[in-house]
Coordinates of C-alpha atoms in Angstrom, one line a residue:
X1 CA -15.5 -57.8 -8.5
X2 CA -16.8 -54.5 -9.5
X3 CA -21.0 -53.8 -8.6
X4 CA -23.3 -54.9 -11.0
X5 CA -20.5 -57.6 -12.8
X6 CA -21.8 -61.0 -12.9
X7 CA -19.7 -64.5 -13.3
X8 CA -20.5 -67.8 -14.9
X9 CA -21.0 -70.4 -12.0
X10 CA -18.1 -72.7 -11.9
X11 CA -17.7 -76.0 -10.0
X12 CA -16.4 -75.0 -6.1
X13 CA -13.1 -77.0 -4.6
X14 CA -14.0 -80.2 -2.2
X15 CA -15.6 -78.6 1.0
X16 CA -12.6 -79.5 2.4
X17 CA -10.0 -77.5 0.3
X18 CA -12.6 -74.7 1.5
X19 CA -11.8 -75.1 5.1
X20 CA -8.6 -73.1 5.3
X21 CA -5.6 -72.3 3.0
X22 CA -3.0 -74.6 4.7
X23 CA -5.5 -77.8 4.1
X24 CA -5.8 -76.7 1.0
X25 CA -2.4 -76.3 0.0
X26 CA -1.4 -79.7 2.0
X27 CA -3.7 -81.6 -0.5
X28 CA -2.5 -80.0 -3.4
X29 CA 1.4 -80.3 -3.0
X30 CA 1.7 -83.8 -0.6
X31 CA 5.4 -84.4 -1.1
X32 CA 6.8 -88.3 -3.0
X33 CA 10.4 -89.1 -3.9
X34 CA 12.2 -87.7 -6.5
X35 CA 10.1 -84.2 -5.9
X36 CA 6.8 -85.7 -7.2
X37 CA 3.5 -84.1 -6.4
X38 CA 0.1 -85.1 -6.3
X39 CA -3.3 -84.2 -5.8
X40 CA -5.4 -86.0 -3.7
X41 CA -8.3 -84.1 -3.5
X42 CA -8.8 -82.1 -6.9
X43 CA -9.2 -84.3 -10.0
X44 CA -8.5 -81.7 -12.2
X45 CA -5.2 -81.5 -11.8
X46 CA -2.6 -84.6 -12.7
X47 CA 0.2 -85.6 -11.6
X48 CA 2.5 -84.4 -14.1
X49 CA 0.7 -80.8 -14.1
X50 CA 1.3 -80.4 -10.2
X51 CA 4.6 -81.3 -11.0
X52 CA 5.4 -78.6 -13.5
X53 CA 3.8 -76.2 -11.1
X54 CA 5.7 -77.2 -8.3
X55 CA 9.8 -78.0 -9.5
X56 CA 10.9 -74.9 -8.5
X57 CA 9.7 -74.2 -4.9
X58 CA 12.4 -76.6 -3.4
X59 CA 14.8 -74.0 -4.5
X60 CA 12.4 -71.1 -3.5
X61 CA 12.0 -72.7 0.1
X62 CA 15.6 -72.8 0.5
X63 CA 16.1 -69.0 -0.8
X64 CA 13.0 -67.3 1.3
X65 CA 12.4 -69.4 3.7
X66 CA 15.0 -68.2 6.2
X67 CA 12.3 -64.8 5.9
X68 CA 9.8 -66.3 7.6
X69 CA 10.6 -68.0 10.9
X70 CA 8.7 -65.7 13.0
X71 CA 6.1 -64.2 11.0
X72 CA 3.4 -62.1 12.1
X73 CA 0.4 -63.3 13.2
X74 CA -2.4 -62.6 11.0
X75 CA -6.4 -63.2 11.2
X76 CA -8.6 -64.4 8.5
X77 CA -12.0 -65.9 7.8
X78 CA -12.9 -68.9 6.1
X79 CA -15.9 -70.1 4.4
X80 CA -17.2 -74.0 5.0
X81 CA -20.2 -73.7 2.8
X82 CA -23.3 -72.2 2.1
X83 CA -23.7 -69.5 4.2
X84 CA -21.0 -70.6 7.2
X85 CA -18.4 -68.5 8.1
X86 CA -15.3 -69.3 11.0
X87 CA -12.9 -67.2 12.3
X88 CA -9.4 -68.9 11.9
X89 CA -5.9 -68.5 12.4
X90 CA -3.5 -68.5 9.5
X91 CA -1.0 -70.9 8.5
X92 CA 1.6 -67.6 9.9
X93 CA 0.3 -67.7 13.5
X94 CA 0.3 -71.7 13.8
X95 CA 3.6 -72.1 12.1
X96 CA 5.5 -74.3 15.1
X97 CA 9.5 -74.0 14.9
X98 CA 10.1 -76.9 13.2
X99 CA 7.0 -76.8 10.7
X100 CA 7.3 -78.6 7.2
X101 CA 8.8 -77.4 4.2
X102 CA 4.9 -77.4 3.1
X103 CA 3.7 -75.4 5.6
X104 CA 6.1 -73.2 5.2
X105 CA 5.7 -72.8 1.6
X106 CA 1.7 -72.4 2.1
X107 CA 2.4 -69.4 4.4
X108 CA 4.7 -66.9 2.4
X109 CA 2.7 -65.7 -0.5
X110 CA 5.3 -64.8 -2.7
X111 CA 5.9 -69.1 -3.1
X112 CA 2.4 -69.4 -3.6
X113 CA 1.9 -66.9 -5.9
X114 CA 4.8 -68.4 -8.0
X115 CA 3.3 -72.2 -7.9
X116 CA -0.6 -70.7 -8.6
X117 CA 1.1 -68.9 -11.9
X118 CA 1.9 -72.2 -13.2
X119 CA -1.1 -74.1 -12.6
X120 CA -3.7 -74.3 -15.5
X121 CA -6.3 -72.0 -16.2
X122 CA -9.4 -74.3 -15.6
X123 CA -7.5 -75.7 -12.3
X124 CA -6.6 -71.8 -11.2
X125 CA -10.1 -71.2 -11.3
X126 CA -11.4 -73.9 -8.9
X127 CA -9.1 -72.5 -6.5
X128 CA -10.4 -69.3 -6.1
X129 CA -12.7 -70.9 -4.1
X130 CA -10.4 -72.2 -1.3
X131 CA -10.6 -69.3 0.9
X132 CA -10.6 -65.3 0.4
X133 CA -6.7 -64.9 0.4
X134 CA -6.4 -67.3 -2.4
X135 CA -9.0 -65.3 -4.6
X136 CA -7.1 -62.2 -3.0
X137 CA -3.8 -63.6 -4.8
X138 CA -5.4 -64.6 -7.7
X139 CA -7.8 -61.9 -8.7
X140 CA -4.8 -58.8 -8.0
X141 CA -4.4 -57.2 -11.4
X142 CA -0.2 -57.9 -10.5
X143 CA -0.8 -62.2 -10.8
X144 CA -2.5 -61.4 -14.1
X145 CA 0.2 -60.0 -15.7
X146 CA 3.0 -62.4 -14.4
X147 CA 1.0 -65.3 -15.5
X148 CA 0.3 -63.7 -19.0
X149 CA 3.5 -61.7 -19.5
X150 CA 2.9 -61.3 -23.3
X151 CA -0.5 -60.7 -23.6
X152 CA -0.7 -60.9 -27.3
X153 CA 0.1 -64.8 -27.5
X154 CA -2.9 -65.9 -29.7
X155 CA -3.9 -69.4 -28.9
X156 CA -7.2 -69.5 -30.6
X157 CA -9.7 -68.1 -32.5
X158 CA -13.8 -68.0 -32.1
X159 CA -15.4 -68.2 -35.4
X160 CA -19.2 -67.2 -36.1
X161 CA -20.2 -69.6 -38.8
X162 CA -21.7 -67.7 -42.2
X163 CA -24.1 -64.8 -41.3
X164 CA -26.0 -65.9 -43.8
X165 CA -27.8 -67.9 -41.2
X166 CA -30.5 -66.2 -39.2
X167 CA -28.6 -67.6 -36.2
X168 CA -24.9 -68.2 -36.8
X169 CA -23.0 -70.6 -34.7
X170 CA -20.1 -69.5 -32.4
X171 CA -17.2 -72.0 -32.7
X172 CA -14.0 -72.2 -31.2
X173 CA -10.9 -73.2 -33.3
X174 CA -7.2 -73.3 -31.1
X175 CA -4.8 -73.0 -33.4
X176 CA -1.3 -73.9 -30.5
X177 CA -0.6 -74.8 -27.1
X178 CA -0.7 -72.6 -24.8
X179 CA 2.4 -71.9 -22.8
X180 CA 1.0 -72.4 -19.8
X181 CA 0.4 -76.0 -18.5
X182 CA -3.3 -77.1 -20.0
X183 CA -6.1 -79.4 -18.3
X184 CA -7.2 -82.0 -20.3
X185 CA -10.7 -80.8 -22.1
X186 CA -9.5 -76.8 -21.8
X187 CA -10.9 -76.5 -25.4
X188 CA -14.4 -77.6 -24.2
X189 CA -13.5 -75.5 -21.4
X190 CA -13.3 -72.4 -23.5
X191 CA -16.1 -73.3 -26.3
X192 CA -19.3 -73.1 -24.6
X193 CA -19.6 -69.5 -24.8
X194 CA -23.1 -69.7 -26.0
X195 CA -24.3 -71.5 -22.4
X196 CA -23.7 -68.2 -20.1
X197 CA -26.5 -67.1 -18.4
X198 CA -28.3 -63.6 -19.4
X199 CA -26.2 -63.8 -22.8
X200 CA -28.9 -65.1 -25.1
X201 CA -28.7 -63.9 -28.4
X202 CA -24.7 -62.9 -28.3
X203 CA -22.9 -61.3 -31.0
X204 CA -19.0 -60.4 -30.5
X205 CA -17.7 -57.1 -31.6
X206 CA -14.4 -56.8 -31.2
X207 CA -11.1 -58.6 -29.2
X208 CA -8.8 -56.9 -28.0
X209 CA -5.9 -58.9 -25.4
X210 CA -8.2 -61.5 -24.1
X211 CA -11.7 -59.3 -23.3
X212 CA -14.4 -59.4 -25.9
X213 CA -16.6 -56.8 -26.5
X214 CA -20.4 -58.2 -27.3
X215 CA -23.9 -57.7 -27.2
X216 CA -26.5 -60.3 -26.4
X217 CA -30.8 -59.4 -25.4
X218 CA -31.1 -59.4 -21.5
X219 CA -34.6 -59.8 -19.9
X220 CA -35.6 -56.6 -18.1
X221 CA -38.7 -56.6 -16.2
X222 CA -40.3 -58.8 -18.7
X223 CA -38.9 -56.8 -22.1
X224 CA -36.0 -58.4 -23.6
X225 CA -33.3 -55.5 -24.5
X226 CA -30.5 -55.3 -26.6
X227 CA -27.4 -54.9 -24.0
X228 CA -23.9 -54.6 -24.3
X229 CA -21.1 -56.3 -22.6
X230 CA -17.7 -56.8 -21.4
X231 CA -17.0 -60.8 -21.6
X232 CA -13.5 -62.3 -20.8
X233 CA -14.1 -65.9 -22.1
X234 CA -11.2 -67.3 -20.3
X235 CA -12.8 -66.5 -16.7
X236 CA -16.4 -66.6 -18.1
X237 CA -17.0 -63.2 -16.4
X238 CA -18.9 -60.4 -18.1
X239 CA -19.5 -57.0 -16.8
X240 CA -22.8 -55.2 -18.3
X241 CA -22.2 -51.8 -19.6
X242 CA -24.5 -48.3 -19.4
X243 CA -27.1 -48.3 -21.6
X244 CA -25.7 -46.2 -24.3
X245 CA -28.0 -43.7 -26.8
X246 CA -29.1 -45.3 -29.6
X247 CA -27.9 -44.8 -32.6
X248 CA -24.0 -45.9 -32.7
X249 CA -22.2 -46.9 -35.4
X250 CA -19.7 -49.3 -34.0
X251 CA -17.9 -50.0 -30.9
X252 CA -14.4 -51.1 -30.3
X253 CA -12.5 -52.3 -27.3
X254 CA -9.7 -51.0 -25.8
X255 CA -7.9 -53.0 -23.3
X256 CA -3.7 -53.5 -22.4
X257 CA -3.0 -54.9 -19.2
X258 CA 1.0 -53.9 -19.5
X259 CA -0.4 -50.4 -19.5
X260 CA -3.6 -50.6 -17.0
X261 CA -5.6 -52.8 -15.6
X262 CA -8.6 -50.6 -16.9
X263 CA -10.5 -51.4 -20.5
X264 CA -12.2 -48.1 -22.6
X265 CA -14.9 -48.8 -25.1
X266 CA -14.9 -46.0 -28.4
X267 CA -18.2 -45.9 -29.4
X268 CA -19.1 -43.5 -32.5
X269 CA -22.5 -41.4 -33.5
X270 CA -23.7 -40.0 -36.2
X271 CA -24.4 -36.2 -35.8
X272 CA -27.1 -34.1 -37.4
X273 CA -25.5 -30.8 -38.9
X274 CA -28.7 -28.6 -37.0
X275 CA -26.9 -30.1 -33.8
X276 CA -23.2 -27.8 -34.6
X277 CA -22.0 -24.4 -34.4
X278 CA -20.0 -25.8 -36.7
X279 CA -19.5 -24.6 -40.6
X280 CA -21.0 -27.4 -42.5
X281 CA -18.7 -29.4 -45.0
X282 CA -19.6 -29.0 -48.4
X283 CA -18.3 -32.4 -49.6
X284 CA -21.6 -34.0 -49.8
X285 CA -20.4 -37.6 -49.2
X286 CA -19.3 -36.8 -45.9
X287 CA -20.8 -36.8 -42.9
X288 CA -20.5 -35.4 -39.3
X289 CA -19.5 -37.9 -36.1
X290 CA -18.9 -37.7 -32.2
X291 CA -16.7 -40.3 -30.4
X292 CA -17.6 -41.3 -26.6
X293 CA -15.7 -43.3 -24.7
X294 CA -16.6 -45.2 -21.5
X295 CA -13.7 -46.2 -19.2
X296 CA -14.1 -49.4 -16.8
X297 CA -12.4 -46.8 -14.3
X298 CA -15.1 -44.5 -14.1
X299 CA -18.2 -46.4 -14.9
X300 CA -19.5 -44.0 -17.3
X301 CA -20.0 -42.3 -20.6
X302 CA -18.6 -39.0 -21.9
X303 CA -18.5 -37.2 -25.0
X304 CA -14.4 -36.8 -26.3
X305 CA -12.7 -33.9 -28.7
X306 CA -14.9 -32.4 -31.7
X307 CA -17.1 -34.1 -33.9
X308 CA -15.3 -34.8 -37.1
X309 CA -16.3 -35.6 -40.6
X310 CA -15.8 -38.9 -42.8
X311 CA -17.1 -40.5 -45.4
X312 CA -20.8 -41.2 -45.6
X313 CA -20.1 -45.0 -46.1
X314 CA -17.4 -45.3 -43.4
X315 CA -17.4 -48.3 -41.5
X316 CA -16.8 -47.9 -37.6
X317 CA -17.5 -51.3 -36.0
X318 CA -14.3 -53.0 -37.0
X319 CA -11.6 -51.1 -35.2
X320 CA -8.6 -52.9 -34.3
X321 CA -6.4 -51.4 -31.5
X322 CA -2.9 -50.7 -32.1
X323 CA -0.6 -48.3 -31.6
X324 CA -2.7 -46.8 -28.9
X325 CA -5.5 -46.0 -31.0
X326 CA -8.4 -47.5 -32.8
X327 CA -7.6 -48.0 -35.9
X328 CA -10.7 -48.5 -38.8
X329 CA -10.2 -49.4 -42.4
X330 CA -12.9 -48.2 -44.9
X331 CA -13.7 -49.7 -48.1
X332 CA -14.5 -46.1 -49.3
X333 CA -12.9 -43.2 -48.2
X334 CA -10.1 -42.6 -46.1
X335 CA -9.0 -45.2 -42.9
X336 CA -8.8 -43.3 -40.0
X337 CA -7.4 -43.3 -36.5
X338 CA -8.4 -42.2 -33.3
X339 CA -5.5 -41.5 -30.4
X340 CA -6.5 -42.7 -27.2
X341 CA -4.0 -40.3 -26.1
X342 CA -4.8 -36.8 -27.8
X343 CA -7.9 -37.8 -28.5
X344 CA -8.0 -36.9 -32.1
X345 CA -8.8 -38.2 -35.3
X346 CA -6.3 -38.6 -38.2
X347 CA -5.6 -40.7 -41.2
X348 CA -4.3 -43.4 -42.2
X349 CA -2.3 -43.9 -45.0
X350 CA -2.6 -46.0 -47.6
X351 CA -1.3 -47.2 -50.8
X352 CA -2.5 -46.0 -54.7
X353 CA -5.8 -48.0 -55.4
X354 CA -5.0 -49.4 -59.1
X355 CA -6.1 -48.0 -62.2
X356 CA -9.0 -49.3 -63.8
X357 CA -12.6 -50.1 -62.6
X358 CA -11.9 -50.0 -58.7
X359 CA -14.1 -47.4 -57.0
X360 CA -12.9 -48.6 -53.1
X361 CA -10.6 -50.8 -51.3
X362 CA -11.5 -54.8 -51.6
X363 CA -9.8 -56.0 -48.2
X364 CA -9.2 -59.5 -47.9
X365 CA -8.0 -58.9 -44.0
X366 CA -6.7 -56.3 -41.3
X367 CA -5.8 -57.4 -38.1
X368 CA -3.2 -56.7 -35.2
X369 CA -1.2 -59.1 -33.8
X370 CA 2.0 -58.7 -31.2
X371 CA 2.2 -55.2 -31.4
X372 CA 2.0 -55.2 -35.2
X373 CA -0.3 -54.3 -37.5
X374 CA -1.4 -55.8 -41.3
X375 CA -3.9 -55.4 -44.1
X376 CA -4.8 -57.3 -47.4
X377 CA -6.2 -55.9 -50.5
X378 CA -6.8 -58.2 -53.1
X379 CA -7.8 -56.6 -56.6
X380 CA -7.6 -59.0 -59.2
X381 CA -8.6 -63.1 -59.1
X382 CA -5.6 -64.7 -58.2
X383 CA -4.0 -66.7 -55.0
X384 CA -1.1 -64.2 -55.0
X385 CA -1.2 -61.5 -52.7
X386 CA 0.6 -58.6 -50.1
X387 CA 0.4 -58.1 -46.8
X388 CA 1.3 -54.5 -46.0
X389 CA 2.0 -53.4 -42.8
X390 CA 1.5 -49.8 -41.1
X391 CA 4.4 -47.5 -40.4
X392 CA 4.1 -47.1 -36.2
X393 CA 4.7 -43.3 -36.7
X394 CA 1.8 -43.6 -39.7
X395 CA 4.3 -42.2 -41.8
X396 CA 3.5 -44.9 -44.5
X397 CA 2.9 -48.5 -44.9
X398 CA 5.0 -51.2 -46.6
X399 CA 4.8 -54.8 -47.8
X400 CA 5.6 -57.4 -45.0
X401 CA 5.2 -60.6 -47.1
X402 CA 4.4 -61.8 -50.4
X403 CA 2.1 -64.8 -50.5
X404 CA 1.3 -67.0 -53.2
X405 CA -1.4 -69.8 -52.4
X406 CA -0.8 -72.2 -55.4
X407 CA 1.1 -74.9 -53.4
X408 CA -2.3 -75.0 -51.2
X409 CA -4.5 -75.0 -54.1
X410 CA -2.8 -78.0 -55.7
X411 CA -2.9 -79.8 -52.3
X412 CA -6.7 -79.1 -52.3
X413 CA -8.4 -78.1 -55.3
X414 CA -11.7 -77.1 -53.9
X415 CA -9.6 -73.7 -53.3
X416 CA -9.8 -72.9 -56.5
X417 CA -13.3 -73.1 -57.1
X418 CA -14.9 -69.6 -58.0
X419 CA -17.6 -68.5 -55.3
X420 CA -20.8 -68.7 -56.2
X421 CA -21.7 -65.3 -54.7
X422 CA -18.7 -63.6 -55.8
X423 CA -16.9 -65.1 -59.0
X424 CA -14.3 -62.9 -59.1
X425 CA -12.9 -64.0 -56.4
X426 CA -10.9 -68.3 -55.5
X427 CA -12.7 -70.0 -52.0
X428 CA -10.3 -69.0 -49.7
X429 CA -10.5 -66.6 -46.7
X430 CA -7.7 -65.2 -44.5
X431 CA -9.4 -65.7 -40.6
X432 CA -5.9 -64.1 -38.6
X433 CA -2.6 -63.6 -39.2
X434 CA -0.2 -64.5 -36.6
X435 CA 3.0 -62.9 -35.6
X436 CA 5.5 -64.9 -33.7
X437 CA 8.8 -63.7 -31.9
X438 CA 10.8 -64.9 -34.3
X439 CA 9.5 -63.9 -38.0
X440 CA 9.8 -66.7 -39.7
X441 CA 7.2 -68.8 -37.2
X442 CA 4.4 -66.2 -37.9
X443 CA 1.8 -67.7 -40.1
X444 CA -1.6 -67.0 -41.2
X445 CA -4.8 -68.8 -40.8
X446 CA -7.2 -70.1 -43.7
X447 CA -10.1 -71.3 -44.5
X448 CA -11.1 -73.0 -47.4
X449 CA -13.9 -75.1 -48.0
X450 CA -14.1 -78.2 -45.6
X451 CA -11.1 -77.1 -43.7
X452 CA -8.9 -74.8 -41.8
X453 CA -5.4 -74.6 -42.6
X454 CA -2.3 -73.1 -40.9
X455 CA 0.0 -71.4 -43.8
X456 CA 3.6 -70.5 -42.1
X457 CA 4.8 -67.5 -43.9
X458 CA 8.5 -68.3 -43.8
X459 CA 8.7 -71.6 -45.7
X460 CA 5.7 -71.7 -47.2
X461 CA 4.5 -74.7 -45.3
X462 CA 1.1 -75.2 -44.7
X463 CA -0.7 -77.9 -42.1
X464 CA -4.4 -78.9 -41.6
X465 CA -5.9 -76.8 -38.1
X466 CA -9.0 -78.9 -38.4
X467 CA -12.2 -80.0 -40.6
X468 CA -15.2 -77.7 -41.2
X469 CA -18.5 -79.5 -41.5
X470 CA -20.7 -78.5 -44.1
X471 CA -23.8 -76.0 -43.3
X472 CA -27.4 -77.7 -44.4
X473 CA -30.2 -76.6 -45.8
X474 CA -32.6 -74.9 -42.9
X475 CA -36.2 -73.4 -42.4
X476 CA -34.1 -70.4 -44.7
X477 CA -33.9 -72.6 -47.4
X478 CA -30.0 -72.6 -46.9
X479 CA -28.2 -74.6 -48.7
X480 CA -25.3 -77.1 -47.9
X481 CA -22.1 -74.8 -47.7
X482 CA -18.5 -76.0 -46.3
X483 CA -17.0 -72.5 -47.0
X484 CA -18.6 -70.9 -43.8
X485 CA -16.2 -68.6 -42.2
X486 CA -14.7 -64.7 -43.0
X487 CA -12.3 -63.0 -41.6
X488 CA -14.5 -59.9 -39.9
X489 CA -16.6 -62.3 -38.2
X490 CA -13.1 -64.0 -36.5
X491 CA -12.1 -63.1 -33.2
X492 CA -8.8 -63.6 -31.2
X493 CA -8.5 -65.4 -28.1
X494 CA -5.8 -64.7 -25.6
X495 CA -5.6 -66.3 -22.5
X496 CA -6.4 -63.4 -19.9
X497 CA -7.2 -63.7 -16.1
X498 CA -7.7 -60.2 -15.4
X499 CA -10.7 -59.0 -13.6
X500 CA -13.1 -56.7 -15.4

């Protein structure tokens, strides 16, 4: 782990499994007939989840097993507990001639790196904490992206409830199962966000494949400060960024394992005009800006390209990446993108706003997902609506889907209740859209009051996700409200081991 990263304290394997990597191993995979495996000394795996992490190595042993009759010998230490350190021998340079198909398997690392991939993610985690090699194996950047080969498989989202509350609530919704074997209680696993130490006060900016990008108030010698942070939920660790200048208008996260190991964070300023040698615009509704960027691989800020002008009221701390760039949809304006590669910024293009009364763009949702990337606008009251998607060259957009939400609406007439803050508009909210590999098994998440509902958008089919309890009244004086949740304050979660 990097200086100056931190990691929420998990529960440490038996002091036994500690002892050594071979004792370890022995009491995770003790051989029964018909290829059944069980762990005696770590409750948090079954029987049946050792068993799917384990029904290929009697094929692997056969295959590489002839590779490692005489193995080098090879030194490691071990820890025993607080503090105590051994020196002892690996399972390599005790390996007698006619050692057990376990022992053998426990020694080549290539086996054990195939039957770690396939444990769960709660169970993985324990056993980082058998000895040094095993956290060697588990935390290489290489095991993070054969366990999580497609890192854009969405398996939940975290919701803040309505920010109309001075302190929203940070929920957890999954929405599938993951394709990795799961412990039971993985959800309660992944909720508690709100528990890790030094976080107080957290608010999530962006997602991007697995890391979230937050900020929370951190006690420094006695004055609480507004920090920001790197958080990868699935490992509970966080990594505390430089202290930034003030005065930023958004940040966004950039992060793709199949490219690097390495996350970037886009942060944007506002400049003063006295500040250029620049000519000054004469558009007076725009407004001059600076993008800085700080890379994971360097540790630091710097200043990027040109400053370049936008519109007064452009938004910047709701990027999505895609594309590889930051992509940011304005209400007013033009949407813009920055390239991570060129580093410049361009825009995006959109379709005709309507005639009539419409001064800006009324998004109901923009979001990546698998590599692709969507918007809503939705003019007019009404449950029918597009979802455009962007050309990948930016060359234009076009509509993906057509949906009309009256089948729901019938099912639950709450929907089409008018919102009391907003009548023009039917209590519904689009939290994520979904793509799958095959089209027709993408769907779209919504909420409407008292529930969240899973809407497929090939046959139209729709399916209850969960309930929504209702928001009292508080010291605020808010009221009861069961239509809580929007779709910029929803946030992907991918399941990610990588180290940050």
């Amino acid at each position: 782990m990097r200086k100056g990263g931190k990691q929420y304290p998990e529960k440490q394997a038996p002091r036994e499994l500690r002892a050594n990597s071979e004792t370890a191993f022995q009491h995770l995979l003790r051989p029964r007939l018909s290829l059944e495996y069980e762990c005696i000394s770590t409750p948090s795996l079954s029987l049946l989840q050792v068993r799917m992490a384990v029904q290929a190595a009697p094929v692997l042993q056969e295959e590489t097993l002839t590779r490692c009759q005489r193995p080098p010998v090879r030194h490691h230490q071990s820890c025993l507990g607080s503090g105590t350190w051994i020196e002892t021998y690996s399972p390599k340079s005790l390996m007698p001639v006619h050692s057990s198909p376990i022992d053998k398997v426990a020694a080549n690392d290539d086996i054990l790196t195939q039957i770690l991939i396939k444990l769960p993610v709660k169970s993985l985690m324990r056993f980082k904490s058998v000895s040094k090699h095993w956290l060697s194996l588990i935390v290489n950047p290489h095991f993070a992206r054969r366990r999580n080969p497609n890192s854009s498989f969405v398996s939940g989202l975290f919701l803040y409830s309505s920010k109309r509350r001075r302190n929203p609530e940070l929920n957890f919704i999954p929405l599938q199962n993951n394709e990795n074997p799961s412990d039971d209680g993985d959800d309660v696993y992944l909720a508690p966000l709100t528990t890790i130490p030094s976080l107080s006060g957290k608010e999530i900016f962006s997602s991007c494949h697995g890391l979230l990008c937050c900020s929370s108030y951190s006690n420094l010698e006695g004055d609480y400060q507004l920090r920001y942070h790197i958080l990868n939920p699935t490992t509970k660790q966080f990594m505390s960024l430089p202290q930034p200048r003030d005065g930023h208008k958004g940040f966004n996260l950039v992060f793709d394992p199949s490219r690097s190991p390495h996350y970037r964070v886009v942060g944007v300023w506002r400049v003063d005009c006295d500040d250029l040698v620049l000519s000054i615009d004469s558009d007076q509704n725009k407004l001059y800006y600076q993008i800085e960027i700080y890379s994971s691989e360097t540790g630091s800020w710097r200043a990027c390209a040109e400053p370049f002008t936008a519109n007064r009221n452009s938004q910047f701390h709701s990027g999505v990446y895609w594309n590889g760039a930051i992509n940011w949809f304005n209400t007013f304006g033009d949407s813009l993108y920055f390239n991570m590669e060129d580093e410049r910024v361009r825009t995006i293009p959109m379709p005709p706003i309507p005639h009539g009364d419409w001064k800006g763009r009324p998004f109901g949702y923009y979001g990546e997902s698998n590599d692709h990337l969507h918007f809503v606008e939705i003019y007019n009251p009404g449950i029918q609506f597009d979802v455009y998607e962007i050309e990948r060259d930016y060359s234009g957009c076009f509509v993906k889907y057509h949906v009309d939400l009256g089948s729901v609406g019938a099912a639950f007439p709450q929907m089409m209740q008018r919102l009391s803050w907003n009548p023009m508009y039917y209590s519904f909210a689009i939290l994520s859209l979904v793509r799958e590999k095959k089209d027709d098994d993408s769907f779209m998440v919504l909420h409407i009051p008292g529930k969240i509902l899973r809407y497929n958008l090939g046959d139209k089919s729709f399916e209850k996700i969960s309930d929504v309890c209702a928001e009292h009244c508080d010291g605020n004086g808010m009221i009861e409200d069961s239509f809580m949740y929007f779709w910029f304050h929803s946030f992907q979660y991918i399941e990610s081991v990588s180290c940050i």
